[in-house]
Amino acid sequence: MIALLQSSLPTLTQPKIVGVALVYFAIVAVIATWATRRTKNANDFFVAGAGIGLWTLAIAKMAATLSGFAFIGGPGLVYTIGIGAVFIILPGAISNALGAWVLAKKMRLLGEVRGLITVPDAIGARYRSRAAQGLSAVGILIAVVGYMATNLLALGLVIDAIFGTGLGAGIWIGTAIILTYSVAGGILAGIYTDVFQGSVMAIASAVVFFFALKSGGGMDHLSQTIMQADAKYLGPWGTIGPVAAISFFFVFGVGSLGQPHVIHKFYMLKDPRQLKWYPLLMTVALAVTQLLYVSVGVAMKGLVVDGALLPLVKADQATPTFLLHYTPTLVAGLVFSGVAAAIMATVNSFMSVGAAALTHDLPVAFGHRVTNELRLGRISTVVLAVIAAGVAQVSGTLVAFLGIFGWGLFASTTVPALAIGLNWSGATRAGAIASIATGLGITLAGETLAYFKVYSLPTGLSVSGLSLITSLLVFFAVSRLTSATAAGQIDPDIKLVMEV
Amino acid sequence: MKRLVLTLVIVSCVTVGIGYAGAFFPGGEPSWSPWCLAIGTNGALMSLMALGAMRRGSLPCTLVLTFVGMFLLCAGAFVAALALPANEGVGGALLLGLPLRTAIVLYGVGVVPIFILPFSYALTFDSNTLSDGDLERVRAAHAEFVRRAGTEL
């Protein structure tokens, strides 16, 4: 995603691509209108009335997990640093089963027993702590605005490239499209458009994978070609070395347990027994959709090494350049619609999570309960989107900075308190609050110092990794020191959910 | 057993922390730093899964074997890539289209678990994760919660 923000995409204003994109947006509009009519209350707006099926859950979660980075920035990163970039998506083979065992059942049953609707809700209920819930909501709000701004800028770039609207207009047109269905139908509309959008992403990725292998003459030929020119590129860690590569694996593996826009969807499943096949469906859907990520980056490297293409000026042009040269125009149109789909699905999820933090979690943290959460949820969605779009338009490179720490901030403030806390009765309120504060502090301070070039971590280390491991260790240490208080901090119904 | 699994989670996190700390050493990271990250990260992932899968302090034998096996496979793949000599240059051996060390990591960590973990979850779901009886207990707790909340109001 960050790479996508650093330069514009090539112009794609060709009739077939524009046509495919228009058809795509029209289908999104039809689905959103249908879903919007079913949104009657706050429960529908924030957790889709806890009434969705397994296939819907799996595809919607996949669509929310992958942003435009999977289609544009990711292949560009593979083109630049080789196999090292694959460690960002490598945990996908494990992380869905991990999420299922650690969180899925417990989150869904928390929704069942208490009617909870947000991730901070679960943290507040687990520790009987409004402070923990409020602090978690603050972390989510900060990350959500940054993430949304990053994604809206990326969407503006894609709309500008396809329709020639100009970047500023592209940002606001994209924001308006997402807002239209998010405000009216909330997450319910988002979920059903996600199913369509996720399907577009999966089909686009699978089709491009075959074109990528074909263009390089097969995997063996591609590897031999690249190895002649750059031995490290296809080495197990790419050009970034083992510490950086394995650090990616840690942050995106363990950190997957802390992404609120993804894990809050567990509340939405109608029948918790359907979770049985959730990891299989989600893992396969994710694996198929990530085929493009790896194949296009490697194919472009091979084509450049082979002399078939000139070296790219900007890495994020890997996907557009490949599509325009090596796939039929209709396929290119499908993929660019897939990019828009990925971004829109992610932004809609962020809108829902952010609006819930604003209208539900923060008031609860201060001991209040909003009387009309549906109405205020809609207003909050508009406010957050306008702020994020404004940030995307005026702040230049700052928006990339805001997007960088999103994943790390979510992970370090949520994994210890929620993922481990729901599985360990010895975890304490003090441990949860200390770990959330640690994650917030280290991520914000570390990324700010790095952005302003005051201090940078040693090569290979990321602030996200450091903040996640530090918040985990602080969580264990403080919980241990305050262990005498642990037993009295869990309500009987929450304890039941933790034990069944 | 829960105590053991929790200890493994903590030890794994400490191992990752030591790996990160090594990167701060003057003169660059020591050779053991990536080893700590490889073993600690895979230990954390597998022990967290085991922690989440525990019921009443125990794990069925099949899941113990799954998690131990997956740890050996994934950590072993990383360790093999770290330990084997680099041979990715011209004429280097390929395995399923990729250089040997790369293939070990990508197929071992990125592909094989897809065929094991989701099926382990599904096949133990009814007996170990969520039964009809469990759901009934939770729904009874919900009814009690609603009754209590109504009384308090």
mmCIF file of N, CA and C in Angstrom, chain A residues 262-345:
data_model
loop_
_atom_site.group_PDB
_atom_site.id
_atom_site.type_symbol
_atom_site.label_atom_id
_atom_site.label_comp_id
_atom_site.label_asym_id
_atom_site.label_seq_id
_atom_site.Cartn_x
_atom_site.Cartn_y
_atom_site.Cartn_z
ATOM 1 N N VAL A 262 -10.925 -7.516 11.221
ATOM 2 C CA VAL A 262 -11.068 -8.903 10.776
ATOM 3 C C VAL A 262 -11.725 -9.751 11.874
ATOM 4 N N ILE A 263 -11.208 -9.637 13.101
ATOM 5 C CA ILE A 263 -11.694 -10.555 14.141
ATOM 6 C C ILE A 263 -13.087 -10.194 14.658
ATOM 7 N N HIS A 264 -13.508 -8.924 14.496
ATOM 8 C CA HIS A 264 -14.852 -8.613 15.007
ATOM 9 C C HIS A 264 -15.929 -9.275 14.141
ATOM 10 N N LYS A 265 -15.532 -9.760 12.977
ATOM 11 C CA LYS A 265 -16.508 -10.446 12.118
ATOM 12 C C LYS A 265 -16.944 -11.790 12.713
ATOM 13 N N PHE A 266 -16.185 -12.311 13.668
ATOM 14 C CA PHE A 266 -16.626 -13.564 14.315
ATOM 15 C C PHE A 266 -17.972 -13.381 15.012
ATOM 16 N N TYR A 267 -18.234 -12.157 15.482
ATOM 17 C CA TYR A 267 -19.520 -11.888 16.136
ATOM 18 C C TYR A 267 -20.692 -12.115 15.190
ATOM 19 N N MET A 268 -20.409 -12.007 13.884
ATOM 20 C CA MET A 268 -21.506 -11.928 12.901
ATOM 21 C C MET A 268 -22.023 -13.287 12.460
ATOM 22 N N LEU A 269 -21.302 -14.350 12.784
ATOM 23 C CA LEU A 269 -21.693 -15.681 12.307
ATOM 24 C C LEU A 269 -22.986 -16.121 12.985
ATOM 25 N N LYS A 270 -23.932 -16.593 12.174
ATOM 26 C CA LYS A 270 -25.238 -16.958 12.707
ATOM 27 C C LYS A 270 -25.142 -18.160 13.647
ATOM 28 N N ASP A 271 -24.514 -19.237 13.172
ATOM 29 C CA ASP A 271 -24.450 -20.460 13.965
ATOM 30 C C ASP A 271 -22.987 -20.763 14.316
ATOM 31 N N PRO A 272 -22.612 -20.700 15.593
ATOM 32 C CA PRO A 272 -21.199 -20.907 15.950
ATOM 33 C C PRO A 272 -20.652 -22.276 15.550
ATOM 34 N N ARG A 273 -21.552 -23.256 15.362
ATOM 35 C CA ARG A 273 -21.058 -24.589 14.978
ATOM 36 C C ARG A 273 -20.519 -24.608 13.549
ATOM 37 N N GLN A 274 -20.877 -23.584 12.772
ATOM 38 C CA GLN A 274 -20.335 -23.504 11.408
ATOM 39 C C GLN A 274 -18.843 -23.179 11.382
ATOM 40 N N LEU A 275 -18.311 -22.776 12.534
ATOM 41 C CA LEU A 275 -16.880 -22.464 12.590
ATOM 42 C C LEU A 275 -16.013 -23.667 12.233
ATOM 43 N N LYS A 276 -16.604 -24.836 12.281
ATOM 44 C CA LYS A 276 -15.859 -26.080 12.034
ATOM 45 C C LYS A 276 -15.012 -26.010 10.761
ATOM 46 N N TRP A 277 -15.586 -25.498 9.681
ATOM 47 C CA TRP A 277 -14.864 -25.473 8.406
ATOM 48 C C TRP A 277 -14.335 -24.082 8.079
ATOM 49 N N TYR A 278 -14.406 -23.165 9.037
ATOM 50 C CA TYR A 278 -13.940 -21.801 8.783
ATOM 51 C C TYR A 278 -12.457 -21.734 8.390
ATOM 52 N N PRO A 279 -11.538 -22.391 9.138
ATOM 53 C CA PRO A 279 -10.124 -22.246 8.769
ATOM 54 C C PRO A 279 -9.821 -22.764 7.361
ATOM 55 N N LEU A 280 -10.477 -23.855 6.974
ATOM 56 C CA LEU A 280 -10.207 -24.405 5.638
ATOM 57 C C LEU A 280 -10.656 -23.432 4.548
ATOM 58 N N LEU A 281 -11.888 -22.948 4.670
ATOM 59 C CA LEU A 281 -12.408 -22.021 3.655
ATOM 60 C C LEU A 281 -11.580 -20.743 3.580
ATOM 61 N N MET A 282 -11.292 -20.191 4.729
ATOM 62 C CA MET A 282 -10.573 -18.914 4.780
ATOM 63 C C MET A 282 -9.145 -19.084 4.250
ATOM 64 N N THR A 283 -8.494 -20.183 4.629
ATOM 65 C CA THR A 283 -7.111 -20.402 4.206
ATOM 66 C C THR A 283 -7.039 -20.579 2.690
ATOM 67 N N VAL A 284 -7.955 -21.366 2.131
ATOM 68 C CA VAL A 284 -7.944 -21.583 0.681
ATOM 69 C C VAL A 284 -8.249 -20.273 -0.054
ATOM 70 N N ALA A 285 -9.268 -19.541 0.428
ATOM 71 C CA ALA A 285 -9.626 -18.265 -0.216
ATOM 72 C C ALA A 285 -8.440 -17.294 -0.198
ATOM 73 N N LEU A 286 -7.767 -17.238 0.940
ATOM 74 C CA LEU A 286 -6.624 -16.322 1.073
ATOM 75 C C LEU A 286 -5.466 -16.763 0.175
ATOM 76 N N ALA A 287 -5.216 -18.074 0.148
ATOM 77 C CA ALA A 287 -4.098 -18.589 -0.661
ATOM 78 C C ALA A 287 -4.315 -18.287 -2.143
ATOM 79 N N VAL A 288 -5.546 -18.495 -2.626
ATOM 80 C CA VAL A 288 -5.838 -18.238 -4.042
ATOM 81 C C VAL A 288 -5.662 -16.752 -4.348
ATOM 82 N N THR A 289 -6.153 -15.906 -3.459
ATOM 83 C CA THR A 289 -6.129 -14.467 -3.715
ATOM 84 C C THR A 289 -4.716 -13.897 -3.635
ATOM 85 N N GLN A 290 -3.823 -14.627 -2.970
ATOM 86 C CA GLN A 290 -2.453 -14.121 -2.849
ATOM 87 C C GLN A 290 -1.526 -14.649 -3.947
ATOM 88 N N LEU A 291 -2.058 -15.442 -4.870
ATOM 89 C CA LEU A 291 -1.215 -15.968 -5.950
ATOM 90 C C LEU A 291 -0.617 -14.831 -6.783
ATOM 91 N N LEU A 292 -1.429 -13.790 -7.004
ATOM 92 C CA LEU A 292 -0.954 -12.657 -7.812
ATOM 93 C C LEU A 292 0.225 -11.955 -7.140
ATOM 94 N N TYR A 293 0.131 -11.829 -5.829
ATOM 95 C CA TYR A 293 1.147 -11.130 -5.029
ATOM 96 C C TYR A 293 2.550 -11.651 -5.356
ATOM 97 N N VAL A 294 2.686 -12.984 -5.343
ATOM 98 C CA VAL A 294 4.006 -13.581 -5.551
ATOM 99 C C VAL A 294 4.343 -13.630 -7.036
ATOM 100 N N SER A 295 3.381 -14.111 -7.841
ATOM 101 C CA SER A 295 3.719 -14.448 -9.228
ATOM 102 C C SER A 295 4.056 -13.226 -10.072
ATOM 103 N N VAL A 296 3.323 -12.134 -9.888
ATOM 104 C CA VAL A 296 3.579 -10.964 -10.739
ATOM 105 C C VAL A 296 4.941 -10.344 -10.421
ATOM 106 N N GLY A 297 5.263 -10.241 -9.140
ATOM 107 C CA GLY A 297 6.558 -9.667 -8.757
ATOM 108 C C GLY A 297 7.719 -10.463 -9.326
ATOM 109 N N VAL A 298 7.646 -11.797 -9.188
ATOM 110 C CA VAL A 298 8.733 -12.660 -9.669
ATOM 111 C C VAL A 298 8.771 -12.646 -11.203
ATOM 112 N N ALA A 299 7.592 -12.701 -11.832
ATOM 113 C CA ALA A 299 7.549 -12.697 -13.305
ATOM 114 C C ALA A 299 8.146 -11.408 -13.861
ATOM 115 N N MET A 300 7.803 -10.275 -13.223
ATOM 116 C CA MET A 300 8.344 -8.998 -13.698
ATOM 117 C C MET A 300 9.866 -8.957 -13.559
ATOM 118 N N LYS A 301 10.372 -9.497 -12.453
ATOM 119 C CA LYS A 301 11.831 -9.540 -12.268
ATOM 120 C C LYS A 301 12.467 -10.375 -13.391
ATOM 121 N N GLY A 302 11.866 -11.537 -13.672
ATOM 122 C CA GLY A 302 12.389 -12.402 -14.724
ATOM 123 C C GLY A 302 12.353 -11.719 -16.084
ATOM 124 N N LEU A 303 11.252 -11.038 -16.377
ATOM 125 C CA LEU A 303 11.115 -10.367 -17.679
ATOM 126 C C LEU A 303 12.127 -9.229 -17.825
ATOM 127 N N VAL A 304 12.382 -8.519 -16.729
ATOM 128 C CA VAL A 304 13.371 -7.429 -16.773
ATOM 129 C C VAL A 304 14.777 -8.007 -16.930
ATOM 130 N N VAL A 305 15.094 -9.060 -16.158
ATOM 131 C CA VAL A 305 16.415 -9.698 -16.253
ATOM 132 C C VAL A 305 16.632 -10.243 -17.663
ATOM 133 N N ASP A 306 15.581 -10.806 -18.252
ATOM 134 C CA ASP A 306 15.643 -11.398 -19.583
ATOM 135 C C ASP A 306 15.770 -10.346 -20.686
ATOM 136 N N GLY A 307 15.523 -9.093 -20.339
ATOM 137 C CA GLY A 307 15.598 -8.019 -21.330
ATOM 138 C C GLY A 307 14.292 -7.789 -22.073
ATOM 139 N N ALA A 308 13.240 -8.509 -21.701
ATOM 140 C CA ALA A 308 11.952 -8.336 -22.382
ATOM 141 C C ALA A 308 11.300 -7.015 -21.995
ATOM 142 N N LEU A 309 11.611 -6.514 -20.816
ATOM 143 C CA LEU A 309 11.070 -5.228 -20.349
ATOM 144 C C LEU A 309 12.208 -4.393 -19.772
ATOM 145 N N LEU A 310 12.043 -3.082 -19.824
ATOM 146 C CA LEU A 310 13.014 -2.206 -19.172
ATOM 147 C C LEU A 310 12.795 -2.241 -17.662
ATOM 148 N N PRO A 311 13.848 -2.013 -16.872
ATOM 149 C CA PRO A 311 13.643 -1.966 -15.415
ATOM 150 C C PRO A 311 12.586 -0.931 -15.053
ATOM 151 N N LEU A 312 11.793 -1.247 -14.037
ATOM 152 C CA LEU A 312 10.721 -0.326 -13.632
ATOM 153 C C LEU A 312 11.300 0.900 -12.944
ATOM 154 N N VAL A 313 10.708 2.056 -13.220
ATOM 155 C CA VAL A 313 11.126 3.280 -12.538
ATOM 156 C C VAL A 313 10.632 3.238 -11.091
ATOM 157 N N LYS A 314 9.400 2.799 -10.921
ATOM 158 C CA LYS A 314 8.807 2.665 -9.585
ATOM 159 C C LYS A 314 8.320 1.234 -9.411
ATOM 160 N N ALA A 315 8.591 0.652 -8.241
ATOM 161 C CA ALA A 315 8.233 -0.756 -8.009
ATOM 162 C C ALA A 315 6.728 -0.994 -8.086
ATOM 163 N N ASP A 316 5.940 0.023 -7.656
ATOM 164 C CA ASP A 316 4.491 -0.195 -7.630
ATOM 165 C C ASP A 316 3.877 -0.248 -9.024
ATOM 166 N N GLN A 317 4.695 -0.055 -10.057
ATOM 167 C CA GLN A 317 4.177 -0.189 -11.419
ATOM 168 C C GLN A 317 4.300 -1.625 -11.926
ATOM 169 N N ALA A 318 4.761 -2.528 -11.071
ATOM 170 C CA ALA A 318 4.942 -3.923 -11.498
ATOM 171 C C ALA A 318 3.628 -4.519 -12.000
ATOM 172 N N THR A 319 2.566 -4.427 -11.195
ATOM 173 C CA THR A 319 1.289 -5.034 -11.587
ATOM 174 C C THR A 319 0.678 -4.345 -12.814
ATOM 175 N N PRO A 320 0.513 -3.000 -12.818
ATOM 176 C CA PRO A 320 -0.065 -2.374 -14.011
ATOM 177 C C PRO A 320 0.734 -2.670 -15.278
ATOM 178 N N THR A 321 2.068 -2.610 -15.173
ATOM 179 C CA THR A 321 2.894 -2.853 -16.359
ATOM 180 C C THR A 321 2.716 -4.282 -16.860
ATOM 181 N N PHE A 322 2.714 -5.230 -15.925
ATOM 182 C CA PHE A 322 2.533 -6.635 -16.327
ATOM 183 C C PHE A 322 1.172 -6.828 -16.993
ATOM 184 N N LEU A 323 0.145 -6.273 -16.379
ATOM 185 C CA LEU A 323 -1.209 -6.473 -16.913
ATOM 186 C C LEU A 323 -1.356 -5.877 -18.312
ATOM 187 N N LEU A 324 -0.800 -4.673 -18.489
ATOM 188 C CA LEU A 324 -0.955 -4.003 -19.785
ATOM 189 C C LEU A 324 -0.156 -4.690 -20.892
ATOM 190 N N HIS A 325 0.935 -5.396 -20.532
ATOM 191 C CA HIS A 325 1.777 -6.034 -21.546
ATOM 192 C C HIS A 325 1.469 -7.513 -21.752
ATOM 193 N N TYR A 326 1.005 -8.210 -20.704
ATOM 194 C CA TYR A 326 0.959 -9.677 -20.781
ATOM 195 C C TYR A 326 -0.408 -10.299 -20.518
ATOM 196 N N THR A 327 -1.443 -9.491 -20.350
ATOM 197 C CA THR A 327 -2.781 -10.076 -20.182
ATOM 198 C C THR A 327 -3.760 -9.377 -21.117
ATOM 199 N N PRO A 328 -4.859 -10.057 -21.492
ATOM 200 C CA PRO A 328 -5.878 -9.383 -22.287
ATOM 201 C C PRO A 328 -6.457 -8.193 -21.512
ATOM 202 N N THR A 329 -6.951 -7.208 -22.247
ATOM 203 C CA THR A 329 -7.446 -5.983 -21.601
ATOM 204 C C THR A 329 -8.571 -6.272 -20.608
ATOM 205 N N LEU A 330 -9.402 -7.249 -20.952
ATOM 206 C CA LEU A 330 -10.508 -7.562 -20.035
ATOM 207 C C LEU A 330 -9.977 -8.069 -18.687
ATOM 208 N N VAL A 331 -8.916 -8.876 -18.745
ATOM 209 C CA VAL A 331 -8.312 -9.370 -17.497
ATOM 210 C C VAL A 331 -7.729 -8.204 -16.698
ATOM 211 N N ALA A 332 -7.077 -7.287 -17.411
ATOM 212 C CA ALA A 332 -6.528 -6.107 -16.732
ATOM 213 C C ALA A 332 -7.650 -5.332 -16.049
ATOM 214 N N GLY A 333 -8.781 -5.187 -16.767
ATOM 215 C CA GLY A 333 -9.928 -4.490 -16.178
ATOM 216 C C GLY A 333 -10.433 -5.193 -14.938
ATOM 217 N N LEU A 334 -10.462 -6.522 -15.006
ATOM 218 C CA LEU A 334 -10.914 -7.314 -13.854
ATOM 219 C C LEU A 334 -9.989 -7.108 -12.652
ATOM 220 N N VAL A 335 -8.682 -7.091 -12.923
ATOM 221 C CA VAL A 335 -7.729 -6.926 -11.814
ATOM 222 C C VAL A 335 -7.821 -5.531 -11.211
ATOM 223 N N PHE A 336 -7.944 -4.519 -12.070
ATOM 224 C CA PHE A 336 -8.053 -3.171 -11.502
ATOM 225 C C PHE A 336 -9.349 -3.011 -10.702
ATOM 226 N N SER A 337 -10.402 -3.684 -11.156
ATOM 227 C CA SER A 337 -11.616 -3.710 -10.337
ATOM 228 C C SER A 337 -11.327 -4.449 -9.024
ATOM 229 N N GLY A 338 -10.505 -5.513 -9.110
ATOM 230 C CA GLY A 338 -10.119 -6.250 -7.902
ATOM 231 C C GLY A 338 -9.358 -5.376 -6.920
ATOM 232 N N VAL A 339 -8.504 -4.496 -7.454
ATOM 233 C CA VAL A 339 -7.760 -3.574 -6.569
ATOM 234 C C VAL A 339 -8.747 -2.643 -5.860
ATOM 235 N N ALA A 340 -9.655 -2.074 -6.653
ATOM 236 C CA ALA A 340 -10.665 -1.193 -6.050
ATOM 237 C C ALA A 340 -11.493 -1.971 -5.030
ATOM 238 N N ALA A 341 -11.821 -3.235 -5.380
ATOM 239 C CA ALA A 341 -12.612 -4.070 -4.473
ATOM 240 C C ALA A 341 -11.890 -4.283 -3.147
ATOM 241 N N ALA A 342 -10.600 -4.599 -3.240
ATOM 242 C CA ALA A 342 -9.821 -4.861 -2.025
ATOM 243 C C ALA A 342 -9.785 -3.637 -1.129
ATOM 244 N N ILE A 343 -9.576 -2.483 -1.753
ATOM 245 C CA ILE A 343 -9.487 -1.250 -0.962
ATOM 246 C C ILE A 343 -10.838 -0.915 -0.338
ATOM 247 N N MET A 344 -11.895 -1.013 -1.138
ATOM 248 C CA MET A 344 -13.221 -0.648 -0.637
ATOM 249 C C MET A 344 -13.678 -1.569 0.491
ATOM 250 N N ALA A 345 -13.398 -2.862 0.347
ATOM 251 C CA ALA A 345 -13.791 -3.809 1.395
ATOM 252 C C ALA A 345 -13.071 -3.497 2.698
#
